[in-house]
Tab-separated table of N, CA and C in Angstrom:
chain	number	residue	atom	x	y	z
A	1	MET	N	-15.411	16.322	-20.457
A	1	MET	CA	-14.327	16.391	-21.067
A	1	MET	C	-13.816	15.226	-21.466
A	2	TRP	N	-13.345	14.314	-22.274
A	2	TRP	CA	-12.930	13.214	-22.529
A	2	TRP	C	-11.566	13.244	-22.905
A	3	ILE	N	-10.541	12.210	-22.607
A	3	ILE	CA	-9.218	12.379	-23.097
A	3	ILE	C	-8.803	10.833	-22.958
A	4	GLN	N	-8.012	10.344	-24.038
A	4	GLN	CA	-7.816	8.952	-23.906
A	4	GLN	C	-6.300	8.855	-24.624
A	5	LYS	N	-5.584	8.138	-23.931
A	5	LYS	CA	-3.914	8.169	-24.569
A	5	LYS	C	-3.613	6.814	-23.823
A	6	GLU	N	-2.409	6.349	-25.195
A	6	GLU	CA	-2.004	5.007	-24.257
A	6	GLU	C	-0.518	5.355	-24.142
A	7	ILE	N	0.046	4.876	-23.005
A	7	ILE	CA	1.419	5.032	-22.581
A	7	ILE	C	2.350	3.810	-22.550
A	8	THR	N	3.368	3.710	-22.695
A	8	THR	CA	4.096	2.732	-22.619
A	8	THR	C	5.008	2.837	-21.583
A	9	LEU	N	5.090	1.979	-20.388
A	9	LEU	CA	5.666	1.632	-19.127
A	9	LEU	C	7.231	1.191	-19.551
A	10	LYS	N	8.110	1.302	-18.926
A	10	LYS	CA	9.555	0.824	-19.333
A	10	LYS	C	9.306	-0.661	-18.456
A	11	SER	N	10.231	-1.493	-19.191
A	11	SER	CA	10.400	-2.867	-18.946
A	11	SER	C	10.884	-3.014	-17.686
A	12	ARG	N	10.499	-3.830	-16.575
A	12	ARG	CA	10.674	-4.411	-15.046
A	12	ARG	C	10.849	-5.947	-15.073
A	13	GLY	N	11.520	-6.069	-14.206
A	13	GLY	CA	11.615	-7.400	-13.819
A	13	GLY	C	10.683	-7.981	-12.756
A	14	LYS	N	10.512	-9.103	-12.702
A	14	LYS	CA	9.348	-10.022	-12.175
A	14	LYS	C	9.093	-9.266	-10.787
A	15	GLY	N	8.160	-8.737	-10.305
A	15	GLY	CA	7.844	-8.109	-9.022
A	15	GLY	C	6.893	-7.083	-8.873
A	16	PHE	N	6.490	-6.218	-7.832
A	16	PHE	CA	5.519	-5.274	-7.612
A	16	PHE	C	6.245	-3.752	-7.860
A	17	HIS	N	5.820	-2.966	-8.524
A	17	HIS	CA	6.636	-1.995	-8.886
A	17	HIS	C	5.894	-0.643	-8.878
A	18	LEU	N	6.207	0.368	-8.076
A	18	LEU	CA	5.691	1.598	-8.022
A	18	LEU	C	5.334	2.437	-9.451
A	19	ILE	N	4.367	2.635	-10.230
A	19	ILE	CA	4.465	3.663	-11.173
A	19	ILE	C	3.566	4.645	-11.157
A	20	THR	N	3.392	5.186	-10.174
A	20	THR	CA	2.064	6.531	-10.094
A	20	THR	C	3.000	7.781	-10.862
A	21	ASP	N	4.259	7.976	-10.259
A	21	ASP	CA	4.937	9.010	-10.993
A	21	ASP	C	5.169	8.606	-12.329
A	22	GLU	N	5.394	7.404	-12.985
A	22	GLU	CA	5.515	7.356	-14.512
A	22	GLU	C	4.481	7.581	-15.128
A	23	ILE	N	3.157	7.158	-14.952
A	23	ILE	CA	1.572	7.651	-15.090
A	23	ILE	C	1.704	8.880	-14.988
A	24	LEU	N	1.928	9.720	-14.261
A	24	LEU	CA	1.676	11.224	-13.830
A	24	LEU	C	2.413	11.948	-14.729
A	25	ASN	N	3.691	11.607	-14.868
A	25	ASN	CA	4.279	12.271	-15.651
A	25	ASN	C	3.894	12.259	-17.415
A	26	ASN	N	3.409	11.222	-17.370
A	26	ASN	CA	2.671	11.140	-18.908
A	26	ASN	C	1.311	11.740	-19.149
A	27	LEU	N	0.696	12.345	-18.129
A	27	LEU	CA	-0.627	12.870	-18.230
A	27	LEU	C	-0.575	14.506	-17.506
A	28	PRO	N	0.096	15.430	-18.621
A	28	PRO	CA	-0.048	16.921	-18.039
A	28	PRO	C	-1.324	17.337	-18.093
A	29	GLU	N	-2.724	16.698	-18.948
A	29	GLU	CA	-3.892	16.902	-18.933
A	29	GLU	C	-4.457	16.792	-17.745
A	30	LEU	N	-4.184	15.905	-16.800
A	30	LEU	CA	-4.686	15.531	-15.756
A	30	LEU	C	-4.820	16.895	-14.892
A	31	ARG	N	-3.953	18.030	-14.780
A	31	ARG	CA	-4.202	19.049	-14.050
A	31	ARG	C	-5.217	19.986	-14.317
A	32	GLU	N	-5.970	20.012	-15.542
A	32	GLU	CA	-6.946	20.437	-16.070
A	32	GLU	C	-8.062	20.090	-15.785
A	33	ILE	N	-8.590	18.972	-15.151
A	33	ILE	CA	-9.827	17.940	-14.451
A	33	ILE	C	-9.856	18.660	-13.370
A	34	LYS	N	-11.100	19.382	-12.936
A	34	LYS	CA	-11.708	19.664	-11.421
A	34	LYS	C	-12.130	18.428	-10.866
A	35	ILE	N	-12.753	17.789	-11.652
A	35	ILE	CA	-13.704	16.753	-11.041
A	35	ILE	C	-13.904	15.655	-11.947
A	36	GLY	N	-13.579	14.307	-11.761
A	36	GLY	CA	-13.502	13.313	-12.671
A	36	GLY	C	-13.260	11.942	-12.286
A	37	LEU	N	-13.228	11.119	-13.144
A	37	LEU	CA	-12.462	9.971	-13.053
A	37	LEU	C	-11.327	9.459	-14.103
A	38	ILE	N	-10.553	8.621	-13.598
A	38	ILE	CA	-9.444	8.082	-14.610
A	38	ILE	C	-9.679	6.601	-14.772
A	39	SER	N	-9.846	5.887	-15.716
A	39	SER	CA	-9.619	4.376	-15.738
A	39	SER	C	-8.357	4.191	-16.824
A	40	ILE	N	-7.961	3.043	-16.022
A	40	ILE	CA	-6.213	2.602	-16.382
A	40	ILE	C	-6.673	1.062	-16.868
A	41	LEU	N	-6.248	0.703	-18.167
A	41	LEU	CA	-6.159	-0.730	-18.579
A	41	LEU	C	-4.715	-1.034	-18.937
A	42	LEU	N	-4.601	-1.925	-18.309
A	42	LEU	CA	-2.973	-2.804	-18.497
A	42	LEU	C	-3.301	-3.634	-19.802
A	43	LYS	N	-2.643	-3.168	-20.928
A	43	LYS	CA	-3.216	-4.235	-22.009
A	43	LYS	C	-2.482	-5.744	-22.167
A	44	HIS	N	-2.272	-6.158	-21.223
A	44	HIS	CA	-1.562	-7.738	-21.113
A	44	HIS	C	-2.082	-8.457	-20.264
A	45	THR	N	-1.969	-9.765	-20.761
A	45	THR	CA	-2.335	-10.844	-19.716
A	45	THR	C	-1.690	-11.319	-18.908
A	46	SER	N	-0.528	-11.010	-18.371
A	46	SER	CA	0.875	-11.479	-17.892
A	46	SER	C	1.432	-10.439	-16.445
A	47	ALA	N	0.305	-9.528	-16.437
A	47	ALA	CA	0.911	-8.496	-15.396
A	47	ALA	C	-0.273	-7.967	-14.924
A	48	SER	N	-0.377	-7.493	-13.996
A	48	SER	CA	-1.621	-6.498	-13.454
A	48	SER	C	-1.657	-5.408	-12.820
A	49	LEU	N	-2.461	-5.016	-12.266
A	49	LEU	CA	-2.175	-3.377	-11.951
A	49	LEU	C	-3.075	-3.574	-10.422
A	50	THR	N	-2.627	-2.793	-9.466
A	50	THR	CA	-3.338	-3.164	-8.046
A	50	THR	C	-2.824	-1.368	-7.067
A	51	ILE	N	-3.723	-1.237	-6.301
A	51	ILE	CA	-3.464	0.318	-5.411
A	51	ILE	C	-2.775	-0.461	-4.434
A	52	ASN	N	-1.794	0.044	-3.567
A	52	ASN	CA	-1.190	-0.390	-2.231
A	52	ASN	C	-0.184	0.618	-1.839
A	53	GLU	N	0.655	0.421	-0.476
A	53	GLU	CA	1.460	0.974	0.128
A	53	GLU	C	2.476	1.791	-0.568
A	54	ASN	N	2.744	2.864	-0.405
A	54	ASN	CA	3.591	3.622	-1.525
A	54	ASN	C	5.027	3.999	-0.599
A	55	ALA	N	4.973	3.842	0.507
A	55	ALA	CA	6.052	3.878	1.429
A	55	ALA	C	7.220	2.836	1.373
A	56	ASP	N	6.715	1.999	2.081
A	56	ASP	CA	7.769	1.141	2.752
A	56	ASP	C	8.022	-0.182	1.424
A	57	PRO	N	9.312	-0.198	0.869
A	57	PRO	CA	9.455	-0.995	-0.101
A	57	PRO	C	9.346	-2.276	0.164
A	58	ASP	N	9.117	-3.083	1.479
A	58	ASP	CA	8.905	-4.243	2.009
A	58	ASP	C	7.910	-4.541	1.822
A	59	VAL	N	6.625	-3.592	1.592
A	59	VAL	CA	5.187	-4.335	1.248
A	59	VAL	C	5.440	-4.903	-0.037
A	60	ARG	N	6.070	-3.996	-1.394
A	60	ARG	CA	6.147	-4.772	-2.303
A	60	ARG	C	7.067	-5.939	-2.804
A	61	SER	N	8.039	-6.492	-2.112
A	61	SER	CA	8.652	-7.316	-1.807
A	61	SER	C	8.210	-8.567	-1.015
A	62	ASP	N	7.115	-8.423	-0.061
A	62	ASP	CA	6.204	-9.337	0.232
A	62	ASP	C	5.307	-9.595	-0.141
A	63	MET	N	4.785	-8.633	-1.214
A	63	MET	CA	3.461	-9.007	-1.941
A	63	MET	C	4.229	-9.868	-3.189
A	64	LYS	N	5.310	-9.886	-3.517
A	64	LYS	CA	5.986	-10.610	-4.501
A	64	LYS	C	6.325	-12.260	-3.812
A	65	LYS	N	6.551	-12.385	-2.955
A	65	LYS	CA	6.826	-13.390	-2.035
A	65	LYS	C	5.445	-14.227	-2.108
A	66	TYR	N	4.671	-13.578	-1.622
A	66	TYR	CA	3.380	-14.153	-1.000
A	66	TYR	C	2.710	-14.778	-2.631
A	67	PHE	N	2.596	-13.838	-3.520
A	67	PHE	CA	2.363	-14.281	-4.997
A	67	PHE	C	2.918	-15.468	-5.461
A	68	ASP	N	4.166	-15.352	-5.180
A	68	ASP	CA	5.129	-16.535	-5.629
A	68	ASP	C	4.912	-17.759	-5.476
A	69	GLU	N	4.365	-17.643	-3.883
A	69	GLU	CA	4.005	-18.920	-2.893
A	69	GLU	C	2.740	-19.314	-3.155
A	70	LEU	N	1.799	-18.465	-3.592
A	70	LEU	CA	0.399	-18.798	-3.603
A	70	LEU	C	0.167	-19.441	-5.115
A	71	VAL	N	0.668	-19.025	-6.087
A	71	VAL	CA	1.032	-19.544	-7.725
A	71	VAL	C	2.307	-19.921	-7.864
A	72	PRO	N	3.043	-20.908	-7.552
A	72	PRO	CA	4.278	-21.155	-7.604
A	72	PRO	C	4.281	-21.884	-9.276
A	73	GLU	N	5.612	-21.728	-9.895
A	73	GLU	CA	5.803	-22.123	-11.168
A	73	GLU	C	6.360	-23.624	-11.097
A	74	ASN	N	6.032	-24.535	-12.301
A	74	ASN	CA	6.658	-25.732	-12.759
A	74	ASN	C	5.578	-26.739	-11.792
A	75	LYS	N	4.223	-26.251	-11.638
A	75	LYS	CA	3.343	-27.422	-11.060
A	75	LYS	C	2.871	-28.227	-12.252
A	76	LYS	N	2.722	-29.740	-12.119
A	76	LYS	CA	2.561	-30.598	-13.217
A	76	LYS	C	1.389	-30.481	-13.945
A	77	TYR	N	0.635	-30.023	-13.304
A	77	TYR	CA	-0.731	-29.623	-13.941
A	77	TYR	C	-1.107	-28.701	-14.899
A	78	PHE	N	-0.031	-27.715	-15.279
A	78	PHE	CA	-0.256	-26.638	-16.035
A	78	PHE	C	0.194	-27.090	-17.254
A	79	GLU	N	-0.584	-27.125	-18.198
A	79	GLU	CA	-0.463	-27.438	-19.448
A	79	GLU	C	0.015	-25.949	-20.334
A	80	HIS	N	-0.233	-25.229	-20.075
A	80	HIS	CA	0.185	-24.052	-21.003
A	80	HIS	C	1.400	-23.549	-20.578
A	81	ILE	N	2.559	-23.986	-20.975
A	81	ILE	CA	3.685	-23.792	-20.741
A	81	ILE	C	5.127	-23.374	-21.722
A	82	SER	N	4.355	-23.490	-23.075
A	82	SER	CA	5.398	-23.083	-24.258
A	82	SER	C	5.987	-21.891	-23.832
A	83	GLU	N	5.332	-20.800	-23.323
A	83	GLU	CA	6.172	-19.513	-22.966
A	83	GLU	C	7.207	-19.325	-21.761
A	84	GLY	N	7.267	-20.595	-21.335
A	84	GLY	CA	8.263	-20.652	-19.873
A	84	GLY	C	7.481	-21.099	-18.861
A	85	ALA	N	8.313	-21.539	-17.775
A	85	ALA	CA	7.372	-21.812	-16.680
A	85	ALA	C	6.755	-20.833	-15.784
A	86	ASP	N	7.021	-19.652	-16.028
A	86	ASP	CA	6.228	-18.290	-15.621
A	86	ASP	C	5.197	-17.937	-16.140
A	87	ASP	N	4.868	-18.204	-17.631
A	87	ASP	CA	3.696	-18.017	-18.084
A	87	ASP	C	2.055	-18.119	-17.553
A	88	MET	N	2.072	-19.444	-17.230
A	88	MET	CA	0.619	-19.600	-16.700
A	88	MET	C	0.638	-19.336	-15.313
A	89	PRO	N	1.626	-19.377	-14.596
A	89	PRO	CA	1.130	-18.498	-13.287
A	89	PRO	C	0.887	-17.074	-13.147
A	90	ALA	N	1.784	-16.354	-14.220
A	90	ALA	CA	1.410	-15.060	-14.688
A	90	ALA	C	-0.043	-14.910	-15.032
A	91	HIS	N	-0.724	-15.540	-15.648
A	91	HIS	CA	-1.962	-15.287	-15.927
A	91	HIS	C	-2.724	-15.702	-14.928
A	92	ILE	N	-2.600	-16.626	-14.172
A	92	ILE	CA	-3.559	-16.641	-12.684
A	92	ILE	C	-3.527	-15.344	-12.041
A	93	LYS	N	-2.058	-14.947	-11.848
A	93	LYS	CA	-2.075	-13.882	-10.951
A	93	LYS	C	-2.720	-12.859	-11.534
A	94	THR	N	-2.407	-12.671	-12.807
A	94	THR	CA	-3.316	-11.538	-13.146
A	94	THR	C	-4.779	-11.675	-13.082
A	95	SER	N	-5.332	-12.459	-12.944
A	95	SER	CA	-7.139	-12.775	-12.935
A	95	SER	C	-7.377	-12.343	-11.681
A	96	LEU	N	-6.149	-12.931	-10.714
A	96	LEU	CA	-6.628	-12.682	-9.155
A	96	LEU	C	-6.231	-10.865	-8.774
A	97	LEU	N	-5.555	-10.409	-9.426
A	97	LEU	CA	-5.363	-9.056	-8.979
A	97	LEU	C	-6.135	-8.369	-10.043
A	98	GLY	N	-6.275	-8.485	-11.381
A	98	GLY	CA	-6.793	-7.592	-12.378
A	98	GLY	C	-6.041	-6.842	-13.272
A	99	ASN	N	-6.483	-6.101	-14.332
A	99	ASN	CA	-5.703	-5.632	-14.984
A	99	ASN	C	-6.554	-3.950	-15.271
A	100	THR	N	-7.181	-3.457	-14.656
A	100	THR	CA	-7.845	-2.356	-14.531
A	100	THR	C	-8.146	-1.543	-12.959
A	101	LEU	N	-7.822	-0.263	-13.348
A	101	LEU	CA	-7.886	0.982	-11.983
A	101	LEU	C	-8.891	1.723	-12.510
A	102	THR	N	-9.639	2.243	-11.530
A	102	THR	CA	-10.494	3.444	-12.080
A	102	THR	C	-10.603	4.279	-10.339
A	103	ILE	N	-9.982	5.486	-10.443
A	103	ILE	CA	-9.840	6.195	-9.572
A	103	ILE	C	-10.203	7.621	-9.995
A	104	PRO	N	-10.969	8.398	-8.693
A	104	PRO	CA	-11.267	9.595	-8.627
A	104	PRO	C	-10.016	10.863	-8.935
A	105	ILE	N	-11.139	11.746	-9.569
A	105	ILE	CA	-9.564	13.028	-9.884
A	105	ILE	C	-10.381	13.943	-8.877
A	106	THR	N	-9.632	14.875	-8.325
A	106	THR	CA	-10.387	16.036	-7.573
A	106	THR	C	-9.255	16.935	-7.664
A	107	ASN	N	-9.306	18.156	-8.531
A	107	ASN	CA	-8.636	19.321	-8.568
A	107	ASN	C	-7.243	19.106	-9.056
A	108	GLY	N	-7.186	18.095	-10.104
A	108	GLY	CA	-6.066	18.094	-11.002
A	108	GLY	C	-5.361	16.773	-10.632
A	109	LYS	N	-5.741	16.040	-9.255
A	109	LYS	CA	-4.830	14.917	-8.745
A	109	LYS	C	-5.974	13.923	-8.714
A	110	LEU	N	-5.064	12.801	-8.601
A	110	LEU	CA	-5.440	11.432	-8.224
A	110	LEU	C	-6.049	11.493	-6.817
A	111	ASN	N	-7.294	11.377	-6.357
A	111	ASN	CA	-7.567	11.482	-5.007
A	111	ASN	C	-7.387	10.182	-4.426
A	112	LEU	N	-6.293	9.862	-4.178
A	112	LEU	CA	-5.605	8.626	-3.432
A	112	LEU	C	-5.602	8.885	-2.057
A	113	GLY	N	-5.387	7.629	-1.098
A	113	GLY	CA	-5.084	8.217	0.258
A	113	GLY	C	-3.434	8.256	0.420
A	114	THR	N	-3.477	8.945	1.511
A	114	THR	CA	-1.974	9.387	1.814
A	114	THR	C	-0.876	7.930	1.665
A	115	TRP	N	-1.265	7.014	1.998
A	115	TRP	CA	-0.173	5.938	1.379
A	115	TRP	C	-0.301	5.065	0.226
A	116	GLN	N	-1.191	5.650	-0.510
A	116	GLN	CA	-1.342	4.825	-1.590
A	116	GLN	C	-0.866	5.128	-2.801
A	117	GLY	N	-0.254	4.407	-3.495
A	117	GLY	CA	0.283	4.311	-4.958
A	117	GLY	C	-0.040	3.069	-5.845
A	118	LEU	N	0.110	3.345	-7.116
A	118	LEU	CA	-0.340	2.543	-8.128
A	118	LEU	C	0.979	1.498	-8.299
A	119	TYR	N	0.336	0.464	-8.669
A	119	TYR	CA	1.570	-0.821	-8.849
A	119	TYR	C	1.268	-1.430	-9.867
A	120	LEU	N	2.735	-1.588	-10.909
A	120	LEU	CA	2.332	-2.543	-11.717
A	120	LEU	C	2.923	-3.692	-11.451
A	121	CYS	N	2.223	-4.740	-11.316
A	121	CYS	CA	2.414	-6.189	-11.033
A	121	CYS	C	3.159	-7.023	-12.307
A	122	GLU	N	4.483	-6.942	-12.238
A	122	GLU	CA	4.930	-8.026	-13.400
A	122	GLU	C	5.357	-9.348	-12.981
A	123	HIS	N	4.215	-9.961	-13.432
A	123	HIS	CA	4.502	-11.487	-13.269
A	123	HIS	C	5.300	-12.415	-13.749
A	124	ARG	N	5.943	-11.822	-14.995
A	124	ARG	CA	6.833	-12.652	-15.846
A	124	ARG	C	8.349	-12.262	-15.361
A	125	ASN	N	9.213	-13.117	-15.800
A	125	ASN	CA	10.750	-12.665	-15.662
A	125	ASN	C	11.088	-11.605	-16.180
A	126	TYR	N	10.657	-11.820	-17.424
A	126	TYR	CA	10.984	-10.753	-18.596
A	126	TYR	C	9.773	-10.426	-19.274
A	127	GLY	N	8.987	-9.521	-18.956
A	127	GLY	CA	7.782	-9.169	-19.106
A	127	GLY	C	7.840	-8.034	-20.666
A	128	GLY	N	9.081	-7.509	-20.569
A	128	GLY	CA	8.994	-6.325	-21.394
A	128	GLY	C	8.209	-5.005	-21.403
A	129	ASN	N	8.187	-4.340	-22.089
A	129	ASN	CA	7.508	-2.765	-21.827
A	129	ASN	C	6.176	-2.924	-21.798
A	130	ARG	N	5.319	-2.369	-21.052
A	130	ARG	CA	3.812	-2.445	-20.896
A	130	ARG	C	2.843	-1.268	-21.355
A	131	LYS	N	1.935	-1.747	-22.008
A	131	LYS	CA	0.905	-0.956	-22.380
A	131	LYS	C	-0.266	-0.459	-21.487
A	132	LEU	N	-0.352	0.828	-21.329
A	132	LEU	CA	-1.432	1.205	-20.480
A	132	LEU	C	-2.593	2.169	-21.456
A	133	LEU	N	-3.942	1.919	-21.527
A	133	LEU	CA	-4.682	2.604	-22.057
A	133	LEU	C	-5.575	3.624	-20.917
A	134	ILE	N	-5.256	4.919	-20.980
A	134	ILE	CA	-5.925	5.730	-19.653
A	134	ILE	C	-6.802	6.594	-20.526
A	135	THR	N	-7.898	6.646	-19.753
A	135	THR	CA	-9.269	7.320	-20.437
A	135	THR	C	-9.805	7.988	-19.339
A	136	ILE	N	-9.617	9.548	-19.625
A	136	ILE	CA	-10.063	10.488	-18.363
A	136	ILE	C	-11.483	11.223	-18.734
A	137	ASN	N	-12.500	11.284	-17.822
A	137	ASN	CA	-13.501	11.668	-18.021
A	137	ASN	C	-13.329	12.508	-17.171
A	138	GLY	N	-14.154	13.848	-17.343
A	138	GLY	CA	-14.057	14.973	-16.026
A	138	GLY	C	-14.506	16.505	-16.596
A	139	GLU	N	-15.008	17.077	-15.638
A	139	GLU	CA	-14.702	18.856	-15.979
A	139	GLU	C	-13.627	19.646	-15.554
A	140	SER	N	-13.469	20.387	-16.595
A	140	SER	CA	-12.080	21.396	-16.056
A	140	SER	C	-12.955	22.777	-15.200
């Protein structure tokens, strides 16, 4: 069985945001899959996806602080600044973290670890709505 759909995530400010529930709420079909894989593509170049701790919100704020220090805005050598000081750093952060996830599905659920959640890593101050293309392949 193949399922593919595009969903739109609500707009968020710069930071690392748990989106596991938002994705699952848009995928009632997932419950039908006994064994399979889900592929999630974020269709943007200034935000990224990752899997990390879903319990302590300090992890998300520490991730934001670390990446903002790793790739700061307003560096003199950035030429791509026509969309703002946060644009080129956002592209670099996206390349570092990536924009796709592949996760096993077991008995209608994402087979994640106990403390794992899906993050939208928004690297722009005002990134707007973000689109995900989700592809599920599995057996019901």
